[in-house]
Amino acid sequence: MKTQNVGNTEWQASSVILGNMRMDKLSVDEAAEVIETAYHNGINFFDSADIYGKGQSEIIFGQALKQSSVNREDIFIQSKAGIVPPTAENREQKRYDFSREHLLNSVDGILERMQIDYLDSFLLHRPDPLMDVAEVASVFDELEKSGKVKHFGVSNFNTEQFKLLQNNVSQKLIINQLQFSIMHSGMIDVGLHANMTDSQSVDHDGSILTFSQNEGTTIQAWSPFQYGTFDGVFIDNEKFPKLNETLEKLSLKYGVTKNAVAAAWILRHPANFQVILGTMNPKRIADSAAGADIVLDRQEWYDIYLAAGNQLP
Ligand SMILES: NC(=O)c1ccc[n+]([C@@H]2O[C@H](COP(=O)([O-])OP(=O)(O)OC[C@H]3O[C@@H](n4cnc5c(N)ncnc54)[C@H](OP(=O)(O)O)[C@@H]3O)[C@@H](O)[C@H]2O)c1
C-alpha cells in the first residue's frame, strides 16, 4: 500500500482510507472483519462523521475495533461534524452548525461512541454560512489543548472559504474532503477548459485543486465509485459502456478489478489525494486497495477521462 504525507506534515498514512458511512448496516462481527481486512491490506486510516447512521456507524466501529485484532494506536481515526440533519422528533431541523457548543458536544459524542480518547483528525463537514471564524478558532484551540484532536481540516470547502478559516485559526488545515472521481471530475475539467466558454470551464470550487496543490493540502476523494450525488455506482453500470470497456481493458492489463483502476485514476494525479472507499464488502475492500499500487501511464489516465464522456478542448 502506497503511503503519503498528510498535508505538509510528517504524518504518514495510507493513500487509501476506509469510510464508515455505511457501517451502521453491519453487525459488530461483520464490522470487525471489515476493519481487519482493511488493515491487513495496508489501510491504516478510517473516516467517519457524527451523522453517519445517526451515530450508529460510530458505535458499531468502536465496538468492532475493540473486538478486532487491530490496535487503536496502529491506525488513524478521523471524524467530521457540523451538519445537523432532521430527526424523527424534529423533521424541520436541518442546518449546518459551527457554533462552539455544537462542535464541542459533537466531538465529545464522537469519542464516546467510538470509545476512543482522541481523533487523529477532525474536519468541519460542510460550510456553515454563519461560521464565526473567531469562535471556530477557540474551538480548535480547546480541542487541541485537551488532546482530543491532533490535526484539523475541512470538507466540501471552496478555496475562499478555506482561506477565510485558515487565516483565522492557529492550526494548519491539512485536509479538505471533496467529492472526486472519474464521474465527478469538475476540479479537473475546469483546469482543462481554462480560457474557454463551454460549461466545463465554469469554476464551481474556486480552483480548489490548484489551490490545494499550492498549499500542500491533502484532498480526500469521497464517493470514488459513484456518479451524481449517490445516484449509483458507475462500475459495471450499463449506463456507462465506454467507461467500463476502458476500465475492463486496464483491469486485465494490471490484473486488478475495475474498482482498483478507478482508485488508481484518482491517485495518479500529482496532487496529494487520498481515496475514501465506502464499500463494506471485505473482498471489494481488498480488491480496491490494490489500486494504490498501480501507476497508470499518461495515455491510460487520459483514456479513462475521455471514456467517461469528457472532451479535451
Ligand atoms: N465529506 C462528505 O461530504 C462525504 C460524503 C459522502 C461520503 N463521504 C465519505 O466517503 C466514503 C465513501 O463514500 P461512498 O460510500 O459513497 O463511496 P463509494 O466507495 O464510491 O461507494 C460505496 C458503495 O458503492 C458500492 N460499490 C462499490 N463498488 C461496487 C461495484 N463494483 N459493484 C457494485 N457496488 C459497488 C458499495 O457496495 P458494497 O458495500 O456492497 O461493496 C457501496 O454501497 C464514506 O464512507 C464517507 O466516509 C464523505
Short mmCIF file of N, CA and C and ligand atoms in Angstrom, two decimals, residues 18-22 47-49 52 80 83 125-126 155-156 177-178 221-226 230 233 235-236 259 276-281 284 288, ligand 1:
data_model
loop_
_atom_site.label_atom_id
_atom_site.label_comp_id
_atom_site.label_asym_id
_atom_site.label_seq_id
_atom_site.Cartn_x
_atom_site.Cartn_y
_atom_site.Cartn_z
N LEU A 18 -10.59 3.91 4.59
CA LEU A 18 -11.91 3.28 4.62
C LEU A 18 -12.89 4.23 5.31
N GLY A 19 -14.01 4.52 4.63
CA GLY A 19 -15.05 5.36 5.22
C GLY A 19 -16.10 4.49 5.88
N ASN A 20 -16.62 4.95 7.02
CA ASN A 20 -17.60 4.08 7.71
C ASN A 20 -19.04 4.59 7.61
N MET A 21 -19.30 5.40 6.57
CA MET A 21 -20.66 5.96 6.40
C MET A 21 -21.73 4.87 6.34
N ARG A 22 -21.35 3.73 5.76
CA ARG A 22 -22.35 2.66 5.56
C ARG A 22 -22.21 1.56 6.60
N ASP A 47 -12.28 6.88 8.17
CA ASP A 47 -13.02 8.14 8.16
C ASP A 47 -14.44 7.94 8.68
N SER A 48 -14.92 8.94 9.38
CA SER A 48 -16.25 8.85 9.95
C SER A 48 -16.91 10.22 9.97
N ALA A 49 -18.14 10.29 10.45
CA ALA A 49 -18.81 11.57 10.73
C ALA A 49 -19.88 11.29 11.77
N TYR A 52 -23.25 9.77 10.47
CA TYR A 52 -23.38 8.52 9.71
C TYR A 52 -24.23 7.51 10.50
N LYS A 80 -15.96 13.86 11.44
CA LYS A 80 -16.41 15.18 10.98
C LYS A 80 -17.67 15.56 11.75
N ILE A 83 -22.88 19.19 10.58
CA ILE A 83 -24.17 19.06 9.89
C ILE A 83 -25.20 18.61 10.92
N HIS A 125 -17.63 19.48 8.47
CA HIS A 125 -18.20 18.60 7.43
C HIS A 125 -18.67 19.33 6.18
N ARG A 126 -19.30 20.48 6.34
CA ARG A 126 -19.84 21.20 5.17
C ARG A 126 -19.99 22.66 5.58
N SER A 155 -14.18 19.97 5.00
CA SER A 155 -14.76 19.12 3.96
C SER A 155 -15.74 19.96 3.15
N ASN A 156 -15.71 19.78 1.83
CA ASN A 156 -16.61 20.49 0.92
C ASN A 156 -16.45 22.00 0.97
N GLN A 177 -11.87 17.40 2.40
CA GLN A 177 -12.53 16.20 1.86
C GLN A 177 -13.57 16.66 0.84
N LEU A 178 -13.43 16.18 -0.40
CA LEU A 178 -14.27 16.67 -1.51
C LEU A 178 -14.72 15.49 -2.36
N ALA A 221 -10.74 12.13 -1.52
CA ALA A 221 -11.80 11.97 -2.52
C ALA A 221 -12.90 11.07 -2.00
N TRP A 222 -14.08 11.67 -1.77
CA TRP A 222 -15.21 10.83 -1.31
C TRP A 222 -16.07 10.35 -2.48
N SER A 223 -16.76 9.24 -2.25
CA SER A 223 -17.58 8.58 -3.29
C SER A 223 -16.79 8.31 -4.58
N PRO A 224 -15.67 7.59 -4.49
CA PRO A 224 -14.83 7.39 -5.67
C PRO A 224 -15.46 6.53 -6.77
N PHE A 225 -16.54 5.80 -6.44
CA PHE A 225 -17.14 4.92 -7.45
C PHE A 225 -18.59 5.30 -7.79
N GLN A 226 -19.01 6.49 -7.32
CA GLN A 226 -20.40 6.91 -7.56
C GLN A 226 -20.47 7.93 -8.67
N PHE A 230 -24.66 10.21 -4.99
CA PHE A 230 -25.26 8.95 -4.54
C PHE A 230 -26.32 8.43 -5.53
N VAL A 233 -23.55 3.41 -8.58
CA VAL A 233 -22.15 3.07 -8.84
C VAL A 233 -21.94 3.04 -10.35
N ILE A 235 -19.29 1.64 -11.81
CA ILE A 235 -18.59 0.40 -12.18
C ILE A 235 -19.64 -0.66 -12.57
N ASP A 236 -19.42 -1.30 -13.72
CA ASP A 236 -20.32 -2.34 -14.22
C ASP A 236 -21.75 -1.83 -14.43
N ASN A 259 -12.64 -1.46 -9.90
CA ASN A 259 -12.60 -0.52 -8.76
C ASN A 259 -11.17 -0.06 -8.51
N ILE A 276 -11.22 7.63 -0.46
CA ILE A 276 -12.00 7.04 0.65
C ILE A 276 -12.97 6.01 0.09
N LEU A 277 -12.70 4.75 0.38
CA LEU A 277 -13.60 3.67 -0.06
C LEU A 277 -14.81 3.61 0.87
N GLY A 278 -15.98 3.35 0.27
CA GLY A 278 -17.17 3.23 1.10
C GLY A 278 -17.72 1.82 1.17
N THR A 279 -17.07 0.90 0.42
CA THR A 279 -17.58 -0.46 0.41
C THR A 279 -17.45 -1.12 1.78
N MET A 280 -18.43 -1.94 2.11
CA MET A 280 -18.40 -2.70 3.35
C MET A 280 -18.22 -4.19 3.05
N ASN A 281 -17.79 -4.45 1.82
CA ASN A 281 -17.59 -5.83 1.37
C ASN A 281 -16.09 -6.14 1.47
N ARG A 284 -14.19 -6.61 -1.75
CA ARG A 284 -14.09 -5.37 -2.54
C ARG A 284 -13.10 -4.39 -1.91
N SER A 288 -10.08 -3.18 -4.12
CA SER A 288 -9.98 -1.74 -4.43
C SER A 288 -8.67 -1.17 -3.90
N1 LIG B 1 -17.39 14.64 3.23
C1 LIG B 1 -18.53 14.30 2.71
O1 LIG B 1 -19.43 15.14 2.50
C2 LIG B 1 -18.76 12.87 2.35
C3 LIG B 1 -19.92 12.50 1.63
C4 LIG B 1 -20.09 11.15 1.31
C5 LIG B 1 -19.15 10.19 1.71
N2 LIG B 1 -18.05 10.59 2.45
C6 LIG B 1 -17.03 9.59 2.87
O2 LIG B 1 -16.62 8.85 1.73
C7 LIG B 1 -16.80 7.46 1.99
C8 LIG B 1 -17.08 6.76 0.71
O3 LIG B 1 -18.33 7.21 0.15
P1 LIG B 1 -19.22 6.20 -0.67
O4 LIG B 1 -19.64 5.08 0.19
O5 LIG B 1 -20.28 6.99 -1.34
O6 LIG B 1 -18.13 5.68 -1.72
P2 LIG B 1 -18.05 4.57 -2.84
O7 LIG B 1 -16.91 3.69 -2.46
O8 LIG B 1 -18.00 5.29 -4.13
O9 LIG B 1 -19.41 3.77 -2.78
C9 LIG B 1 -19.60 2.66 -1.95
C10 LIG B 1 -20.89 1.98 -2.36
O10 LIG B 1 -20.74 1.51 -3.69
C11 LIG B 1 -20.93 0.11 -3.73
N3 LIG B 1 -19.98 -0.43 -4.70
C12 LIG B 1 -18.67 -0.13 -4.86
N4 LIG B 1 -18.13 -0.79 -5.90
C13 LIG B 1 -19.11 -1.54 -6.42
C14 LIG B 1 -19.17 -2.42 -7.53
N5 LIG B 1 -18.11 -2.71 -8.28
N6 LIG B 1 -20.36 -3.01 -7.79
C15 LIG B 1 -21.44 -2.75 -7.04
N7 LIG B 1 -21.45 -1.92 -5.97
C16 LIG B 1 -20.29 -1.32 -5.66
C17 LIG B 1 -20.67 -0.38 -2.33
O11 LIG B 1 -21.40 -1.57 -2.10
P3 LIG B 1 -20.74 -2.77 -1.20
O12 LIG B 1 -20.66 -2.24 0.18
O13 LIG B 1 -21.73 -3.86 -1.37
O14 LIG B 1 -19.41 -3.07 -1.79
C18 LIG B 1 -21.21 0.78 -1.51
O15 LIG B 1 -22.62 0.69 -1.39
C19 LIG B 1 -17.90 7.39 3.05
O16 LIG B 1 -17.85 6.20 3.81
C20 LIG B 1 -17.56 8.58 3.90
O17 LIG B 1 -16.51 8.25 4.78
C21 LIG B 1 -17.85 11.91 2.74
#
